């Protein structure tokens, strides 16, 4: 079991969850929406089950939960199948992110938004938020329709303490992908923290969504 | 986020990725190679 929190606001909030509930499996933090891009989702919670050969055998996006008895039954039946001729598990290698290699590639292809995005994500993971912000901004310059670049830029700016600029970038990401709830909820989390702590106010979220959708529909008329 | 056409489907190999854990240690999907694994994506909001 590997859990990934799609939290653009930093590691503190997911870490509090992990510690409060005594979670025993690794929990990673995806601040820039890397998995949204890899898997093409716009909301959570999501579940992907992979067999011993690394092949996806089950996928449920948006609404995956242990309370979904149909999903649990499917997973149980997959787990009950005998192990195949799975490749031997290799030694766990903590491969360093090769920023130098990415830098060379990005420099050689200065107009490739995907390379800039990869570089930006690497910087963000290294904790070099200033360079991450620069690379996300460059990627967004090269591909102004990339919600991922705008969202990542917001995450980097947020970590630099530039909250207003972060909200601007996330707002731009949301305008590019109005149906992306990872983005919309991240903005809410920043703007309306009282709606998320000590309890998450789902009624408020529904009302807020309806209000924002109406305003967005007006704006596009 | 704009890659709906290329998103991995059932029957395809799960893509590799590396991300920091909540304590900042970099972890990789590769660590699960050869094992059955459930990848759970959520958010604290």
Short mmCIF file of C-alpha atoms in Angstrom, two decimals:
data_model
loop_
_atom_site.label_atom_id
_atom_site.label_comp_id
_atom_site.label_asym_id
_atom_site.label_seq_id
_atom_site.Cartn_x
_atom_site.Cartn_y
_atom_site.Cartn_z
CA UNK A 1 0.00 0.00 0.00
CA UNK A 2 1.31 3.38 -1.00
CA UNK A 3 -0.65 6.50 -0.31
CA UNK A 4 -0.16 9.81 -2.08
CA UNK A 5 -1.65 13.05 -0.77
CA UNK A 6 -2.41 15.59 -3.49
CA UNK A 7 -1.68 18.54 -1.23
CA UNK A 8 -0.31 21.65 -2.91
CA UNK A 9 -0.02 23.44 0.41
CA UNK A 10 2.85 21.51 1.91
CA UNK A 11 3.58 18.35 3.87
CA UNK A 12 2.31 19.49 7.27
CA UNK A 13 -1.35 18.72 6.73
CA UNK A 14 -0.96 15.22 5.33
CA UNK A 15 1.73 14.53 7.95
CA UNK A 16 -0.77 15.45 10.68
CA UNK A 17 -3.21 12.87 9.23
CA UNK A 18 -0.53 10.20 9.08
CA UNK A 19 0.48 10.81 12.68
CA UNK A 20 -3.04 11.15 14.02
CA UNK A 21 -4.17 7.85 12.51
CA UNK A 22 -0.90 5.97 12.98
CA UNK A 23 -0.69 5.13 9.28
CA UNK A 24 1.79 2.30 8.72
CA UNK A 25 2.24 2.50 4.94
CA UNK A 26 4.36 5.14 3.24
CA UNK A 27 2.53 8.37 2.46
CA UNK A 28 3.96 10.61 -0.22
CA UNK A 29 3.05 14.20 -1.01
CA UNK A 30 2.37 15.34 -4.56
CA UNK A 31 2.40 19.13 -4.38
CA UNK A 32 2.48 19.86 -8.09
CA UNK A 33 -0.09 17.40 -9.40
CA UNK A 34 2.41 14.99 -10.95
CA UNK A 35 0.04 12.04 -10.53
CA UNK A 36 -2.91 14.04 -11.88
CA UNK A 37 -0.87 14.38 -15.02
CA UNK A 38 0.40 10.79 -15.11
CA UNK A 39 -3.02 9.27 -14.51
CA UNK A 40 -5.16 12.04 -15.98
CA UNK A 41 -7.50 12.54 -13.02
CA UNK A 42 -9.22 15.67 -11.79
CA UNK A 43 -10.43 14.56 -8.38
CA UNK A 44 -9.68 12.22 -5.50
CA UNK A 45 -9.89 9.75 -3.78
CA UNK A 46 -8.55 7.27 -6.32
CA UNK A 47 -7.33 3.70 -6.12
CA UNK A 48 -5.08 1.74 -8.48
CA UNK A 49 -4.20 -1.89 -7.83
CA UNK A 50 -1.09 -3.25 -9.52
CA UNK A 51 -0.06 -6.90 -9.67
CA UNK A 52 3.37 -8.40 -9.08
CA UNK A 53 4.29 -7.80 -12.73
CA UNK A 54 3.59 -4.08 -12.39
CA UNK A 55 0.41 -4.27 -14.47
CA UNK A 56 -2.71 -2.32 -13.49
CA UNK A 57 -5.51 -4.77 -12.63
CA UNK A 58 -8.01 -2.42 -11.05
CA UNK A 59 -8.62 1.30 -11.23
CA UNK A 60 -11.32 3.39 -9.60
CA UNK A 61 -11.08 7.15 -9.86
CA UNK A 62 -13.10 9.65 -7.86
CA UNK A 63 -14.92 7.98 -5.04
CA UNK A 64 -12.58 5.10 -4.27
CA UNK A 65 -13.16 4.09 -0.69
CA UNK A 66 -13.04 1.10 1.59
CA UNK A 67 -16.80 1.60 1.92
CA UNK A 68 -17.26 0.75 -1.75
CA UNK A 69 -18.09 -2.92 -1.22
CA UNK A 70 -17.96 -3.62 -4.97
CA UNK A 71 -14.42 -2.27 -5.15
CA UNK A 72 -13.35 -4.17 -2.05
CA UNK A 73 -14.80 -7.41 -3.47
CA UNK A 74 -12.88 -6.91 -6.70
CA UNK A 75 -9.65 -6.26 -4.85
CA UNK A 76 -10.18 -9.30 -2.63
CA UNK A 77 -10.69 -11.54 -5.63
CA UNK A 78 -7.55 -10.13 -7.28
CA UNK A 79 -5.57 -10.70 -4.10
CA UNK A 80 -6.89 -14.26 -3.89
CA UNK A 81 -5.40 -15.24 -7.25
CA UNK A 82 -2.19 -17.24 -6.96
CA UNK A 83 1.04 -15.40 -7.58
CA UNK A 84 2.23 -15.73 -11.15
CA UNK A 85 5.78 -15.87 -12.34
CA UNK A 86 6.45 -12.45 -11.00
CA UNK A 87 9.84 -10.94 -11.60
CA UNK A 88 11.99 -11.01 -8.51
CA UNK A 89 11.76 -7.82 -6.54
CA UNK A 90 14.93 -5.84 -7.12
CA UNK A 91 16.84 -4.26 -4.28
CA UNK A 92 15.24 -0.98 -3.36
CA UNK A 93 17.25 1.68 -5.07
CA UNK A 94 16.87 5.25 -3.90
CA UNK A 95 17.79 6.74 -7.22
CA UNK A 96 18.86 10.33 -6.95
CA UNK A 97 16.97 12.72 -9.13
CA UNK A 98 19.35 13.62 -11.89
CA UNK A 99 18.77 17.31 -12.00
CA UNK A 100 22.02 17.89 -13.89
CA UNK A 101 20.86 15.60 -16.69
CA UNK A 102 17.45 17.28 -16.78
CA UNK A 103 19.10 20.69 -16.82
CA UNK A 104 21.23 19.73 -19.81
CA UNK A 105 18.20 18.39 -21.68
CA UNK A 106 16.13 21.46 -20.85
CA UNK A 107 18.99 23.78 -21.88
CA UNK A 108 19.40 21.94 -25.17
CA UNK A 109 15.64 22.15 -25.81
CA UNK A 110 14.80 25.49 -24.25
CA UNK A 111 11.41 25.64 -25.89
CA UNK A 112 10.10 22.29 -24.65
CA UNK A 113 7.44 22.90 -22.00
CA UNK A 114 7.41 19.24 -20.88
CA UNK A 115 11.15 19.30 -20.12
CA UNK A 116 10.74 22.53 -18.16
CA UNK A 117 7.84 20.96 -16.27
CA UNK A 118 9.93 17.89 -15.39
CA UNK A 119 12.77 20.10 -14.26
CA UNK A 120 10.38 22.22 -12.19
CA UNK A 121 8.95 19.14 -10.49
CA UNK A 122 12.47 17.91 -9.72
CA UNK A 123 13.42 21.26 -8.17
CA UNK A 124 10.23 21.26 -6.12
CA UNK A 125 11.05 17.80 -4.80
CA UNK A 126 14.57 18.95 -3.98
CA UNK A 127 13.07 21.82 -2.00
CA UNK A 128 14.61 24.40 -4.35
CA UNK A 129 11.39 26.36 -4.54
CA UNK A 130 12.80 29.45 -6.21
CA UNK A 131 14.21 27.49 -9.15
CA UNK A 132 11.04 25.39 -9.22
CA UNK A 133 8.93 28.55 -9.54
CA UNK A 134 11.17 29.80 -12.36
CA UNK A 135 10.93 26.53 -14.28
CA UNK A 136 7.16 26.21 -13.79
CA UNK A 137 6.77 29.81 -15.00
CA UNK A 138 8.96 29.07 -18.02
CA UNK A 139 6.93 25.96 -18.80
CA UNK A 140 3.71 27.97 -18.53
CA UNK A 141 5.18 30.62 -20.83
CA UNK A 142 5.91 27.92 -23.40
CA UNK A 143 2.51 26.25 -22.99
CA UNK A 144 0.02 28.78 -21.70
CA UNK A 145 -2.75 26.13 -21.66
CA UNK A 146 -0.95 23.89 -19.18
CA UNK A 147 -2.98 23.71 -15.97
CA UNK A 148 -0.26 21.48 -14.56
CA UNK A 149 2.42 24.14 -15.00
CA UNK A 150 0.15 26.80 -13.46
CA UNK A 151 -0.75 24.53 -10.54
CA UNK A 152 2.90 23.64 -9.93
CA UNK A 153 3.83 27.31 -10.07
CA UNK A 154 1.26 27.91 -7.34
CA UNK A 155 2.75 25.16 -5.18
CA UNK A 156 6.26 26.60 -5.54
CA UNK A 157 5.10 30.16 -4.82
CA UNK A 158 3.15 28.98 -1.80
CA UNK A 159 6.29 27.37 -0.40
CA UNK A 160 8.14 30.63 -0.98
CA UNK A 161 5.57 32.32 1.24
CA UNK A 162 4.08 34.20 -1.71
CA UNK A 163 0.50 33.31 -0.89
CA UNK A 164 -1.25 35.90 -3.07
CA UNK A 165 0.86 34.98 -6.10
CA UNK A 166 0.24 31.29 -5.38
CA UNK A 167 -3.51 31.88 -5.37
CA UNK A 168 -3.20 33.78 -8.67
CA UNK A 169 -1.38 30.83 -10.25
CA UNK A 170 -3.89 28.31 -8.89
CA UNK A 171 -6.70 30.56 -10.14
CA UNK A 172 -5.15 30.49 -13.59
CA UNK A 173 -4.87 26.69 -13.40
CA UNK A 174 -8.55 26.46 -12.46
CA UNK A 175 -9.60 28.69 -15.36
CA UNK A 176 -7.73 26.30 -17.64
CA UNK A 177 -9.42 23.28 -16.06
CA UNK A 178 -12.66 24.35 -14.35
CA UNK A 179 -13.65 20.75 -13.64
CA UNK A 180 -10.43 19.92 -11.84
CA UNK A 181 -11.30 19.46 -8.19
CA UNK A 182 -7.72 18.95 -7.11
CA UNK A 183 -7.13 22.57 -8.11
CA UNK A 184 -10.44 24.00 -6.92
CA UNK A 185 -10.22 22.41 -3.50
CA UNK A 186 -6.61 23.46 -3.06
CA UNK A 187 -7.73 27.06 -3.57
CA UNK A 188 -10.55 26.61 -1.05
CA UNK A 189 -8.14 25.07 1.43
CA UNK A 190 -6.03 28.22 1.29
CA UNK A 191 -8.80 30.80 1.16
CA UNK A 192 -11.23 29.25 3.61
CA UNK A 193 -9.18 27.26 6.15
CA UNK A 194 -12.02 27.46 8.68
CA UNK A 195 -14.12 25.24 6.39
CA UNK A 196 -11.55 22.44 6.65
CA UNK A 197 -10.57 22.46 10.30
CA UNK A 198 -11.51 21.07 12.76
CA UNK A 199 -14.04 19.39 10.44
CA UNK A 200 -14.39 19.43 6.68
CA UNK A 201 -17.66 21.21 5.86
CA UNK A 202 -19.02 19.32 2.85
CA UNK A 203 -22.32 21.22 2.82
CA UNK A 204 -20.35 24.43 2.49
CA UNK A 205 -18.33 22.88 -0.35
CA UNK A 206 -21.49 22.05 -2.30
CA UNK A 207 -22.92 25.54 -1.82
CA UNK A 208 -19.56 27.13 -2.69
CA UNK A 209 -19.23 25.01 -5.82
CA UNK A 210 -22.73 25.96 -6.99
CA UNK A 211 -21.96 29.63 -6.38
CA UNK A 212 -18.61 29.53 -8.19
CA UNK A 213 -20.06 27.56 -11.11
CA UNK A 214 -22.82 30.15 -11.50
CA UNK A 215 -20.29 32.97 -11.42
CA UNK A 216 -18.09 31.17 -13.95
CA UNK A 217 -21.04 30.59 -16.28
CA UNK A 218 -21.84 34.33 -16.08
CA UNK A 219 -18.25 35.23 -16.82
CA UNK A 220 -18.18 33.17 -20.01
CA UNK A 221 -21.43 34.58 -21.42
CA UNK B 1 -3.38 17.20 -16.39
CA UNK B 2 -4.21 17.35 -20.08
CA UNK B 3 -3.24 13.83 -21.00
CA UNK B 4 -6.54 12.00 -20.91
CA UNK B 5 -5.66 10.12 -24.09
CA UNK B 6 -2.49 8.66 -22.61
CA UNK B 7 -3.66 7.81 -19.12
CA UNK B 8 -2.70 4.29 -18.10
CA UNK B 9 -5.50 1.76 -18.34
CA UNK B 10 -6.19 -1.62 -16.78
CA UNK B 11 -3.86 -4.13 -18.44
CA UNK B 12 -1.10 -1.57 -18.91
CA UNK B 13 2.04 -1.09 -16.85
CA UNK B 14 1.70 1.45 -14.06
CA UNK B 15 3.94 4.48 -14.67
CA UNK B 16 6.92 5.08 -12.43
CA UNK B 17 7.21 8.21 -10.31
CA UNK B 18 9.23 9.56 -7.42
CA UNK B 19 7.86 11.83 -4.71
CA UNK B 20 8.90 12.87 -1.21
CA UNK B 21 7.10 11.30 1.76
CA UNK B 22 5.58 13.41 4.54
CA UNK B 23 9.02 13.61 6.20
CA UNK B 24 10.79 14.68 3.02
CA UNK B 25 12.42 11.33 2.15
CA UNK B 26 12.20 10.59 -1.55
CA UNK B 27 10.30 7.39 -2.32
CA UNK B 28 9.75 5.70 -5.63
CA UNK B 29 7.07 3.53 -7.14
CA UNK B 30 9.96 1.25 -8.17
CA UNK B 31 10.20 0.10 -4.56
CA UNK B 32 7.03 -1.89 -5.18
CA UNK B 33 8.36 -3.72 -8.21
CA UNK B 34 7.62 -7.42 -7.93
CA UNK B 35 4.95 -6.84 -5.29
CA UNK B 36 1.19 -6.44 -5.42
CA UNK B 37 0.39 -2.90 -4.40
CA UNK B 38 -2.53 -0.55 -3.96
CA UNK B 39 -1.81 3.05 -4.86
CA UNK B 40 -4.21 5.31 -2.99
CA UNK B 41 -4.51 8.96 -3.95
CA UNK B 42 -6.23 11.36 -1.56
CA UNK B 43 -5.92 14.83 -0.10
CA UNK B 44 -6.20 16.33 3.35
CA UNK B 45 -8.88 18.75 2.17
#
